[in-house]
Amino acid sequence: MTIETQTPSAEEIAQHYSAAMDSVNLINGTKPERMEDADWADCLSRNKDHLNIMLAKDYWTTENLTPLQDAAK
C-alpha cells in the first residue's frame, strides 16, 4: 500500500500556522481563574504536544517558527 502525502496549499499552511500561534498564545497566557491546576497543566501539555507535531512538519516556508519553538519547551 502506498501512502500519498500532499503538500498543503499556502492558505492551508497559513491556517496551520495560525492554529499553532493560538497554542503559543495560550501557553504564554495565564491560567483561567476557575481552571484547576491539574487541568491547566494538561492543557499546557496538550498544546506543547501540538506545537511539537507542527514543528516536525516539512512544509514551512517563510513562517517564523521561533515563537513555536520557544513555547514548545
mmCIF file of C-alpha atoms in Angstrom:
data_model
loop_
_atom_site.group_PDB
_atom_site.id
_atom_site.type_symbol
_atom_site.label_atom_id
_atom_site.label_comp_id
_atom_site.label_asym_id
_atom_site.label_seq_id
_atom_site.Cartn_x
_atom_site.Cartn_y
_atom_site.Cartn_z
ATOM 1 C CA MET A 1 0.000 0.000 0.000
ATOM 2 C CA THR A 2 1.334 3.409 -0.992
ATOM 3 C CA ILE A 3 0.636 6.411 1.173
ATOM 4 C CA GLU A 4 0.433 9.676 -0.728
ATOM 5 C CA THR A 5 1.251 12.863 1.053
ATOM 6 C CA GLN A 6 0.087 16.162 -0.288
ATOM 7 C CA THR A 7 1.820 19.437 0.287
ATOM 8 C CA PRO A 8 -0.668 21.845 1.804
ATOM 9 C CA SER A 9 -1.594 24.975 -0.116
ATOM 10 C CA ALA A 10 -0.323 28.364 1.041
ATOM 11 C CA GLU A 11 -3.755 29.011 2.573
ATOM 12 C CA GLU A 12 -3.669 25.718 4.469
ATOM 13 C CA ILE A 13 -0.151 26.444 5.737
ATOM 14 C CA ALA A 14 -1.350 29.843 6.948
ATOM 15 C CA GLN A 15 -4.234 28.142 8.779
ATOM 16 C CA HIS A 16 -1.834 25.652 10.406
ATOM 17 C CA TYR A 17 0.456 28.491 11.456
ATOM 18 C CA SER A 18 -2.474 30.443 12.899
ATOM 19 C CA ALA A 19 -3.587 27.403 14.911
ATOM 20 C CA ALA A 20 -0.033 26.911 16.163
ATOM 21 C CA MET A 21 0.116 30.558 17.203
ATOM 22 C CA ASP A 22 -3.143 30.042 19.113
ATOM 23 C CA SER A 23 -1.285 27.366 21.100
ATOM 24 C CA VAL A 24 1.660 29.726 21.615
ATOM 25 C CA ASN A 25 -0.648 32.447 22.927
ATOM 26 C CA LEU A 26 -2.408 30.028 25.249
ATOM 27 C CA ILE A 27 0.898 28.701 26.626
ATOM 28 C CA ASN A 28 2.229 32.219 27.128
ATOM 29 C CA GLY A 29 -1.015 33.355 28.735
ATOM 30 C CA THR A 30 -2.241 32.916 32.254
ATOM 31 C CA LYS A 31 -4.301 30.168 33.806
ATOM 32 C CA PRO A 32 -8.007 30.986 33.826
ATOM 33 C CA GLU A 33 -9.194 31.703 37.381
ATOM 34 C CA ARG A 34 -11.701 28.889 37.542
ATOM 35 C CA MET A 35 -9.458 26.246 35.989
ATOM 36 C CA GLU A 36 -7.952 23.652 38.296
ATOM 37 C CA ASP A 37 -4.147 23.454 38.346
ATOM 38 C CA ALA A 38 -4.205 19.870 37.043
ATOM 39 C CA ASP A 39 -6.467 20.857 34.156
ATOM 40 C CA TRP A 40 -4.201 23.793 33.303
ATOM 41 C CA ALA A 41 -1.142 21.533 33.334
ATOM 42 C CA ASP A 42 -2.947 19.105 30.999
ATOM 43 C CA CYS A 43 -3.974 21.968 28.701
ATOM 44 C CA LEU A 44 -0.389 23.237 28.529
ATOM 45 C CA SER A 45 0.924 19.738 27.844
ATOM 46 C CA ARG A 46 -1.538 19.140 25.007
ATOM 47 C CA ASN A 47 -0.706 22.479 23.396
ATOM 48 C CA LYS A 48 3.040 21.839 23.661
ATOM 49 C CA ASP A 49 2.469 18.436 22.045
ATOM 50 C CA HIS A 50 0.562 20.191 19.262
ATOM 51 C CA LEU A 51 3.461 22.579 18.695
ATOM 52 C CA ASN A 52 5.989 19.749 18.566
ATOM 53 C CA ILE A 53 3.859 17.969 15.969
ATOM 54 C CA MET A 54 3.609 21.162 13.926
ATOM 55 C CA LEU A 55 7.358 21.835 14.207
ATOM 56 C CA ALA A 56 8.021 18.393 12.724
ATOM 57 C CA LYS A 57 6.171 19.314 9.522
ATOM 58 C CA ASP A 58 8.355 19.935 6.493
ATOM 59 C CA TYR A 59 6.096 22.322 4.609
ATOM 60 C CA TRP A 60 7.008 25.540 6.389
ATOM 61 C CA THR A 61 8.346 28.264 4.116
ATOM 62 C CA THR A 62 8.968 31.764 5.478
ATOM 63 C CA GLU A 63 6.988 31.456 8.722
ATOM 64 C CA ASN A 64 8.782 32.499 11.899
ATOM 65 C CA LEU A 65 8.934 29.266 13.896
ATOM 66 C CA THR A 66 10.826 30.776 16.839
ATOM 67 C CA PRO A 67 7.669 31.500 18.891
ATOM 68 C CA LEU A 68 6.548 27.897 18.360
ATOM 69 C CA GLN A 69 9.956 26.541 19.350
ATOM 70 C CA ASP A 70 10.127 28.739 22.447
ATOM 71 C CA ALA A 71 6.624 27.842 23.638
ATOM 72 C CA ALA A 72 7.098 24.110 22.992
ATOM 73 C CA LYS A 73 9.956 23.886 25.509
#
